[in-house]
C-alpha cells in the first residue's frame, strides 16, 4: 500500500473513534487523542468490535452491492450517491480494511491512542470531534494551531458550530473547513463538507481527495449553523419529541410512521437515540442561539431526559432501552 | 432449514430479535440488515445470544451476512453448527 499521510483525530467519543477507524482502515496512520483515558479505552474496544463485524456490516460476503443497498434506501433520491456509494465502504474500506484482507490487529496497530497532542505535529489533516461546546473546541484549536505543521488542514466535525468562528480561533483560516461525518462513519458514503468564509479552494480540493481515499463523497455547502443536514434533522427530531411530550403519540408509533409512510430506515426518535440525546440537545441549543429563532426551542422532555441521564444508545436508555454488555 | 425441524430455535431467535428491535415486528425472511437497526453492538449481542442459547461457538469465519441476515438464516445457521458439533438440538 502506498504511504498514506498521518491523520490526527481529536476527541475519541462516538464519532471520533469511528473517524479514526475509517482512516485506519484505508491505510492511514492515525493519532487519536482524548483527554480521558476511559474514552480512549472505550474507543479501542468499540473499534475492535466494529472491525470484527465490518465485513458483515458492509455486506462484504454478499457481494459489492450489499452495502449500497441499505445506503440507497436511506437516500432514495440521491442520484450522485450511487457511484460514490459503490466506491465507498467496499473499495477502500473493503480491500484495505478490517474485512477479508487485513487482520483487525493490523488496523488497530495503525492507531495511536494517546492523551498527548504532540504527535499531531506529523499530521496532514486533523479532524476535531470534541464535545459540541464552543469553549471546549476553542481551547483545543488554540493548542493545535501552534503545534501542527503549517500545511496541516483542520477539519471541524461539529453539528452546528459555524466553521468561520472556529477558523477565527486559528492563524490558518484558509486551511480550516467543516467535515460533518455521519454515524456510522465506516458505512456512510457521504460527508457534508462545509466551506468557511475563508476556506481556500485548495483546502477543499485536498479535503475532497482525502475523503475520496476513504471512500467518501463530499457534498460542499456554505457555512450556516447546522449546515443543511442538522438544521433540518434537528427540527424534525425536536418536533417528534414534542409529539411524545404532548401525548400525541408513543415513541414507537412516531418511528413506525416515518418508516412505514416515508420509507425511512429509522424513525426520528431512534435516530436521536443513535446520535445521543445530549448531542441533540446541544445542537438545538446551538441552532437556537445562532439563529435567535424560537422555532429551535428544545422540547422540555428532551432536556429532562438528558438531565436524567437518558442519553440513548450510549447510556442504554433513551426513547428505547438498549441492553448493555 | 424449515419451520418444522427447528421450531424452538426459531421461536427463541424471534423472541430475541423482538426484544432488540424496539418492538419492530420482523418477518422470518425479512433482511435484518435492511431494517436500519444493525450495528456492531447489536451484532455482538446477537452472537453472544446465539452462543449462549444454543451452546455453540461462532467463529470469525461464521460472521457472514448469509448466516445472520434473517430469522430463517439464523435458524439454519444454528442447526448447521449443532449438526456439525454433533450436539443435540436444544432450545
Ligand atoms: N454523534 C454523532 O452522530 C455526530 C455526528 C456528526 C458530528 N458530531 C459532532 O462531533 C463532535 C463529537 O460528538 P460525539 O457524539 O462524538 O461526542 P462524545 O461526547 O461521544 O465525545 C466527545 C469526546 O471529546 C472528548 N473531549 C472533551 N474535551 C476534549 C479536549 N479538550 N481534548 C480532547 N478530547 C476532548 C471527550 O472526552 C469525549 O470522549 C460534536 O461536535 C458533535 O456535534 C457528532
Coordinates of C-alpha atoms and ligand atoms in Angstrom, one line a residue:
Chain A
X1 CA 0.0 0.0 0.0
X2 CA 1.2 3.5 -0.8
X3 CA 2.3 5.6 2.2
X4 CA -0.7 7.4 3.3
X5 CA -0.4 10.7 5.3
X6 CA -0.8 10.7 9.0
X7 CA -4.3 11.8 10.2
X8 CA -4.9 13.3 13.6
X9 CA -8.3 12.8 15.3
X10 CA -9.1 14.7 18.4
X11 CA -11.9 13.5 20.6
X12 CA -12.4 9.8 20.9
X13 CA -16.2 9.8 21.6
X14 CA -18.9 8.3 19.5
X15 CA -17.9 9.9 16.2
X16 CA -14.2 10.5 16.7
X17 CA -13.5 6.8 17.3
X18 CA -15.4 6.0 14.1
X19 CA -13.5 8.6 12.1
X20 CA -10.2 7.2 13.4
X21 CA -11.2 3.7 12.5
X22 CA -12.3 4.7 8.9
X23 CA -9.0 6.4 8.2
X24 CA -7.0 3.5 9.7
X25 CA -9.0 1.0 7.6
X26 CA -8.0 2.9 4.5
X27 CA -4.3 2.6 5.4
X28 CA -3.6 5.9 7.1
X29 CA -1.6 6.0 10.3
X30 CA -3.9 7.7 12.8
X31 CA -3.2 9.6 16.1
X32 CA -6.4 9.5 18.2
X33 CA -6.3 12.0 21.1
X34 CA -8.7 12.4 24.0
X35 CA -8.4 14.0 27.4
X36 CA -9.9 10.9 29.1
X37 CA -8.2 7.5 29.4
X38 CA -11.6 5.9 29.7
X39 CA -12.7 7.5 26.4
X40 CA -9.6 6.1 24.7
X41 CA -10.1 2.7 26.2
X42 CA -13.8 2.7 25.1
X43 CA -12.7 3.8 21.6
X44 CA -10.3 0.9 21.3
X45 CA -13.0 -1.6 22.3
X46 CA -15.6 -0.2 20.0
X47 CA -13.2 0.0 17.1
X48 CA -12.1 -3.6 17.7
X49 CA -15.7 -4.8 17.8
X50 CA -16.6 -2.8 14.7
X51 CA -13.7 -4.3 12.8
X52 CA -14.8 -7.8 13.8
X53 CA -18.2 -7.2 12.2
X54 CA -17.2 -4.8 9.5
X55 CA -17.4 -7.3 6.7
X56 CA -20.9 -8.2 7.7
X57 CA -22.0 -4.6 8.2
X58 CA -20.5 -3.5 4.9
X59 CA -22.1 -6.5 3.2
X60 CA -18.8 -7.9 2.0
X61 CA -19.7 -11.5 1.8
X62 CA -22.8 -11.0 -0.2
X63 CA -21.2 -9.0 -2.9
X64 CA -20.4 -5.4 -3.6
X65 CA -24.0 -4.4 -3.9
X66 CA -24.9 -5.2 -0.4
X67 CA -23.6 -2.2 1.4
X68 CA -25.0 0.2 -1.1
X69 CA -28.4 -1.3 -0.9
X70 CA -29.0 -0.1 2.7
X71 CA -27.5 3.2 1.9
X72 CA -29.6 3.6 -1.2
X73 CA -32.7 3.1 0.9
X74 CA -31.6 5.9 3.1
X75 CA -31.0 8.3 0.2
X76 CA -33.5 7.3 -2.4
X77 CA -33.3 10.4 -4.4
X78 CA -29.5 10.8 -4.3
X79 CA -28.5 10.4 -7.9
X80 CA -25.0 11.3 -7.1
X81 CA -24.8 8.8 -4.3
X82 CA -24.8 5.7 -6.4
X83 CA -21.3 5.9 -7.9
X84 CA -19.9 7.3 -4.7
X85 CA -21.6 4.7 -2.6
X86 CA -20.4 1.9 -4.8
X87 CA -16.8 3.2 -4.4
X88 CA -17.4 3.6 -0.7
X89 CA -17.2 1.1 2.0
X90 CA -16.4 -1.6 -0.5
X91 CA -13.4 -0.2 -2.4
X92 CA -11.0 1.3 0.1
X93 CA -12.7 0.1 3.2
X94 CA -13.3 -3.3 1.7
X95 CA -9.9 -4.2 0.4
X96 CA -7.7 -2.2 2.6
X97 CA -9.5 -2.9 5.7
X98 CA -10.7 -4.9 8.5
X99 CA -12.6 -7.2 6.3
X100 CA -11.2 -10.0 4.2
X101 CA -7.6 -8.9 3.6
X102 CA -6.4 -7.4 6.7
X103 CA -6.5 -8.5 10.3
X104 CA -8.2 -6.5 13.0
X105 CA -4.9 -6.2 14.7
X106 CA -3.2 -4.7 11.7
X107 CA -5.8 -1.9 11.5
X108 CA -5.7 -1.3 15.3
X109 CA -2.0 -1.1 15.2
X110 CA -2.2 1.8 12.9
X111 CA -4.0 3.9 15.5
X112 CA -2.0 5.5 18.3
X113 CA -4.4 6.1 21.3
X114 CA -3.0 8.9 23.4
X115 CA -3.7 11.9 25.6
X116 CA -0.8 13.8 24.2
X117 CA -1.4 16.3 21.4
X118 CA 2.3 16.5 20.4
X119 CA 2.2 13.6 17.8
X120 CA -0.3 15.7 15.8
X121 CA 2.7 17.7 14.6
X122 CA 3.1 14.9 11.9
X123 CA -0.5 15.1 10.7
X124 CA -1.5 16.4 7.3
X125 CA -5.2 16.6 8.4
X126 CA -6.6 16.9 11.9
X127 CA -10.3 16.0 12.3
X128 CA -11.6 17.5 15.6
X129 CA -14.5 15.8 17.3
X130 CA -14.5 17.0 20.9
X131 CA -17.8 17.8 22.6
X132 CA -20.2 20.2 21.0
X133 CA -19.2 23.1 23.3
X134 CA -17.6 26.2 21.7
X135 CA -15.4 27.0 24.7
X136 CA -14.0 23.5 24.7
X137 CA -13.5 23.5 21.0
X138 CA -11.8 26.9 21.1
X139 CA -9.4 25.7 23.7
X140 CA -8.5 22.7 21.5
X141 CA -7.8 24.9 18.4
X142 CA -5.7 27.3 20.5
X143 CA -3.4 24.4 21.4
X144 CA -3.5 22.8 17.9
X145 CA -2.6 25.8 15.9
X146 CA 1.0 26.4 17.1
X147 CA 1.7 22.7 17.3
X148 CA 0.6 21.4 13.9
X149 CA 2.5 21.8 10.7
X150 CA 1.8 24.8 8.6
X151 CA 0.2 22.9 5.8
X152 CA -2.0 20.8 8.1
X153 CA -5.7 21.2 7.5
X154 CA -8.1 21.4 10.3
X155 CA -11.5 19.7 9.8
X156 CA -14.2 20.6 12.3
X157 CA -16.6 17.8 12.9
X158 CA -19.5 19.7 14.5
X159 CA -23.2 19.6 14.4
X160 CA -24.0 23.3 14.5
X161 CA -21.0 25.4 15.3
X162 CA -20.1 27.8 12.4
X163 CA -16.8 26.9 10.8
X164 CA -15.9 30.5 10.3
X165 CA -15.9 31.1 14.0
X166 CA -13.6 28.1 14.6
X167 CA -11.3 29.3 11.8
X168 CA -11.0 32.7 13.5
X169 CA -9.6 31.0 16.6
X170 CA -6.6 29.9 14.5
X171 CA -4.0 31.7 12.3
X172 CA -4.9 29.5 9.3
X173 CA -8.4 30.4 8.5
X174 CA -7.9 29.3 4.8
X175 CA -7.0 25.8 5.9
X176 CA -10.0 25.2 8.2
X177 CA -13.1 23.5 6.9
X178 CA -16.0 21.6 8.2
X179 CA -16.3 17.8 7.8
X180 CA -19.6 16.7 9.1
X181 CA -19.3 12.9 9.2
X182 CA -22.4 10.8 9.6
X183 CA -22.9 7.9 12.1
X184 CA -21.9 5.1 11.4
X185 CA -18.9 6.7 9.7
X186 CA -17.4 3.5 8.3
X187 CA -20.6 2.7 6.3
X188 CA -21.8 6.1 5.2
X189 CA -20.7 7.0 1.7
X190 CA -21.1 10.8 2.1
X191 CA -19.7 13.6 4.1
X192 CA -21.2 17.1 4.3
X193 CA -18.2 19.4 3.8
X194 CA -18.5 23.0 4.9
X195 CA -16.8 25.9 3.3
X196 CA -16.0 28.6 5.9
X197 CA -15.8 32.2 4.9
X198 CA -12.0 32.0 4.4
X199 CA -11.7 28.3 3.4
X200 CA -9.5 28.2 0.2
X201 CA -10.3 26.2 -2.9
X202 CA -7.1 24.3 -2.4
X203 CA -8.2 23.2 1.0
X204 CA -11.5 22.0 -0.4
X205 CA -9.7 20.1 -3.2
X206 CA -7.3 18.4 -0.8
X207 CA -10.2 17.6 1.6
X208 CA -12.2 16.0 -1.3
X209 CA -9.2 14.0 -2.2
X210 CA -8.5 12.7 1.3
X211 CA -12.2 11.8 1.7
X212 CA -12.3 10.0 -1.7
X213 CA -9.3 8.0 -0.4
X214 CA -11.5 6.6 2.4
X215 CA -14.4 6.0 0.0
X216 CA -16.5 9.1 0.9
X217 CA -18.1 11.5 -1.5
X218 CA -18.1 15.2 -0.4
X219 CA -21.0 17.5 -0.8
X220 CA -19.8 21.0 -0.2
X221 CA -22.2 23.5 1.4
X222 CA -21.7 27.1 2.7
X223 CA -21.3 27.9 6.3
X224 CA -24.5 28.4 8.3
X225 CA -25.3 26.9 11.7
X226 CA -26.4 23.3 11.3
X227 CA -25.4 23.4 7.6
X228 CA -28.1 21.6 5.7
X229 CA -28.4 18.2 7.3
X230 CA -28.5 19.1 11.0
X231 CA -30.7 22.1 10.6
X232 CA -33.4 20.0 9.0
X233 CA -32.8 16.9 11.0
X234 CA -32.7 18.5 14.5
X235 CA -36.0 20.3 13.9
X236 CA -37.6 17.1 12.8
X237 CA -36.3 15.2 15.8
X238 CA -37.4 18.0 18.2
X239 CA -40.9 18.1 16.7
X240 CA -41.0 14.3 17.1
X241 CA -40.1 14.6 20.8
X242 CA -42.9 17.3 21.2
X243 CA -45.4 14.8 19.9
X244 CA -44.4 12.3 22.6
X245 CA -44.2 15.1 25.2
X246 CA -47.8 16.2 24.3
X247 CA -49.1 12.6 24.3
X248 CA -50.0 12.8 20.7
X249 CA -48.2 9.5 20.1
X250 CA -46.0 6.9 21.6
X251 CA -42.3 7.0 20.5
X252 CA -42.7 3.6 18.7
X253 CA -45.6 4.9 16.7
X254 CA -43.8 8.1 15.7
X255 CA -40.9 6.0 14.3
X256 CA -43.3 3.4 12.7
X257 CA -45.0 6.2 10.8
X258 CA -41.7 7.5 9.4
X259 CA -40.6 4.0 8.4
X260 CA -43.9 2.8 7.1
X261 CA -45.1 6.0 5.4
X262 CA -41.9 7.6 4.2
X263 CA -39.7 4.6 3.8
X264 CA -37.1 5.9 6.3
X265 CA -35.0 3.1 7.6
X266 CA -35.1 4.6 11.1
X267 CA -37.6 6.9 12.7
X268 CA -36.5 10.3 14.2
X269 CA -36.5 9.1 17.8
X270 CA -34.4 6.0 17.0
X271 CA -32.1 8.4 15.2
X272 CA -32.0 10.7 18.2
X273 CA -31.1 7.7 20.4
X274 CA -28.3 6.8 18.0
X275 CA -26.9 10.3 17.8
X276 CA -27.1 10.7 21.6
X277 CA -29.8 12.9 23.2
X278 CA -27.2 15.1 24.9
X279 CA -25.7 15.9 21.4
X280 CA -29.2 16.5 20.0
X281 CA -29.9 19.0 22.8
X282 CA -26.6 20.8 22.4
X283 CA -27.3 21.0 18.7
X284 CA -30.8 22.5 19.3
X285 CA -29.4 24.9 21.9
X286 CA -26.7 25.9 19.3
X287 CA -29.2 26.5 16.5
X288 CA -31.5 28.4 18.8
X289 CA -28.6 30.7 19.9
X290 CA -27.2 31.1 16.3
X291 CA -30.4 31.9 14.5
X292 CA -32.2 33.6 17.5
X293 CA -35.3 31.9 16.2
X294 CA -37.7 30.3 18.6
X295 CA -38.5 27.5 16.2
X296 CA -35.4 25.8 17.5
X297 CA -36.6 25.8 21.1
X298 CA -35.7 22.3 22.6
X299 CA -38.6 20.3 23.8
X300 CA -38.7 20.2 27.6
X301 CA -39.0 16.4 27.5
X302 CA -35.7 16.2 25.7
X303 CA -34.0 18.4 28.3
X304 CA -35.5 16.4 31.1
X305 CA -34.3 13.1 29.6
X306 CA -30.7 14.5 29.3
X307 CA -30.9 15.7 32.9
X308 CA -31.9 12.3 33.9
X309 CA -29.0 10.7 32.1
X310 CA -31.2 9.0 29.5
X311 CA -28.9 9.7 26.5
X312 CA -29.9 7.0 24.1
X313 CA -27.8 4.1 22.9
X314 CA -24.7 5.2 24.6
X315 CA -26.3 5.2 28.1
X316 CA -28.5 2.1 27.4
X317 CA -31.8 4.1 27.7
X318 CA -33.3 6.9 25.7
X319 CA -36.7 6.6 23.9
X320 CA -35.8 2.9 23.8
X321 CA -33.9 0.5 26.0
X322 CA -30.7 -0.9 24.8
X323 CA -29.3 -3.9 26.7
X324 CA -25.8 -3.1 27.9
X325 CA -22.9 -5.6 27.7
Chain B
X1 CA -33.9 -25.4 7.5
X2 CA -37.6 -25.3 7.8
X3 CA -40.1 -24.4 10.4
X4 CA -40.8 -27.9 11.4
X5 CA -37.3 -29.0 12.0
X6 CA -36.3 -26.1 14.3
X7 CA -39.4 -24.6 15.8
X8 CA -37.9 -24.0 19.2
X9 CA -34.8 -22.4 17.9
X10 CA -36.8 -20.3 15.6
X11 CA -39.1 -19.2 18.4
X12 CA -36.2 -18.1 20.7
X13 CA -34.5 -16.2 17.8
X14 CA -37.7 -14.4 17.0
X15 CA -38.2 -13.6 20.7
X16 CA -34.6 -12.2 21.0
X17 CA -35.0 -10.1 17.9
X18 CA -38.4 -8.8 19.1
X19 CA -36.8 -7.6 22.3
X20 CA -33.9 -5.9 20.5
X21 CA -35.6 -4.2 17.6
X22 CA -37.6 -1.8 19.7
X23 CA -40.9 -3.6 19.0
X24 CA -40.3 -3.9 15.3
X25 CA -42.1 -7.0 14.1
X26 CA -39.7 -8.7 11.8
X27 CA -40.8 -11.3 9.3
X28 CA -38.9 -14.6 9.3
X29 CA -37.4 -13.9 5.9
X30 CA -37.0 -10.2 6.2
X31 CA -33.5 -9.0 5.9
X32 CA -32.3 -7.7 9.2
X33 CA -29.6 -5.6 7.6
X34 CA -32.2 -3.6 5.8
X35 CA -34.1 -2.6 9.0
X36 CA -31.6 0.1 10.0
X37 CA -31.1 -1.4 13.4
X38 CA -28.0 -3.4 12.8
X39 CA -24.7 -2.0 14.1
X40 CA -21.7 -3.8 15.6
X41 CA -23.1 -3.6 19.1
X42 CA -26.3 -5.3 18.1
X43 CA -24.3 -8.0 16.2
X44 CA -22.2 -8.6 19.2
X45 CA -25.3 -9.1 21.3
X46 CA -26.7 -11.4 18.7
X47 CA -23.6 -13.5 18.6
X48 CA -23.4 -13.8 22.4
X49 CA -27.1 -14.7 22.4
X50 CA -26.6 -17.5 19.8
X51 CA -23.5 -18.8 21.6
X52 CA -25.1 -18.9 25.0
X53 CA -28.6 -20.0 24.0
X54 CA -27.5 -22.8 21.7
X55 CA -24.2 -23.7 23.3
X56 CA -22.1 -23.2 20.2
X57 CA -19.2 -21.2 19.2
X58 CA -19.4 -18.5 16.5
X59 CA -16.1 -18.2 14.8
X60 CA -14.8 -15.2 12.9
X61 CA -15.3 -17.2 9.6
X62 CA -19.0 -17.6 10.5
X63 CA -19.5 -13.8 10.6
X64 CA -21.2 -13.6 7.2
X65 CA -24.4 -11.9 6.3
X66 CA -25.9 -15.1 4.9
X67 CA -25.7 -16.6 8.4
X68 CA -27.2 -13.7 10.3
X69 CA -29.5 -11.9 7.9
X70 CA -32.9 -13.2 9.0
X71 CA -34.7 -15.3 11.5
X72 CA -34.7 -18.2 8.9
X73 CA -31.0 -17.7 8.2
X74 CA -30.1 -17.8 11.9
X75 CA -32.3 -20.9 12.5
X76 CA -30.5 -22.6 9.6
X77 CA -27.1 -21.5 10.9
X78 CA -27.7 -22.8 14.4
X79 CA -29.0 -26.1 13.1
X80 CA -25.9 -26.4 10.9
X81 CA -23.5 -25.7 13.7
X82 CA -25.2 -28.0 16.0
X83 CA -25.2 -30.8 13.5
X84 CA -21.5 -30.2 12.8
X85 CA -20.7 -30.3 16.5
X86 CA -22.9 -33.4 16.9
X87 CA -24.7 -31.7 19.7
X88 CA -28.3 -32.5 20.4
X89 CA -30.6 -29.7 19.3
X90 CA -31.6 -27.5 22.2
X91 CA -33.8 -24.6 22.5
Ligands
LIG1 N1 -22.7 11.7 17.4 C1 -22.9 12.0 16.1 O1 -23.7 11.3 15.4 C2 -22.2 13.2 15.5 C3 -22.2 13.3 14.1 C4 -21.6 14.3 13.5 C5 -20.9 15.3 14.2 N2 -20.9 15.1 15.6 C6 -20.1 16.2 16.3 O2 -18.9 15.6 16.7 C7 -18.5 16.1 18.0 C8 -18.3 15.0 19.0 O3 -19.6 14.3 19.2 P1 -19.7 12.9 19.9 O4 -21.1 12.4 19.7 O5 -18.6 12.0 19.4 O6 -19.5 13.3 21.4 P2 -18.9 12.4 22.6 O7 -19.4 13.1 23.9 O8 -19.3 11.0 22.4 O9 -17.3 12.6 22.5 C9 -16.6 13.7 22.8 C10 -15.2 13.3 23.2 O10 -14.4 14.5 23.3 C11 -13.6 14.4 24.4 N3 -13.0 15.6 24.8 C12 -13.6 16.6 25.5 N4 -12.7 17.7 25.6 C13 -11.6 17.3 25.0 C14 -10.4 18.0 24.7 N5 -10.1 19.2 25.2 N6 -9.4 17.4 24.0 C15 -9.6 16.1 23.5 N7 -10.8 15.4 23.7 C16 -11.8 16.1 24.4 C17 -14.4 13.7 25.5 O11 -13.6 13.0 26.4 C18 -15.2 12.7 24.6 O12 -14.6 11.4 24.5 C19 -19.5 17.1 18.4 O13 -19.1 18.4 18.0 C20 -20.7 16.7 17.6 O14 -21.6 17.7 17.4 C21 -21.5 14.1 16.2

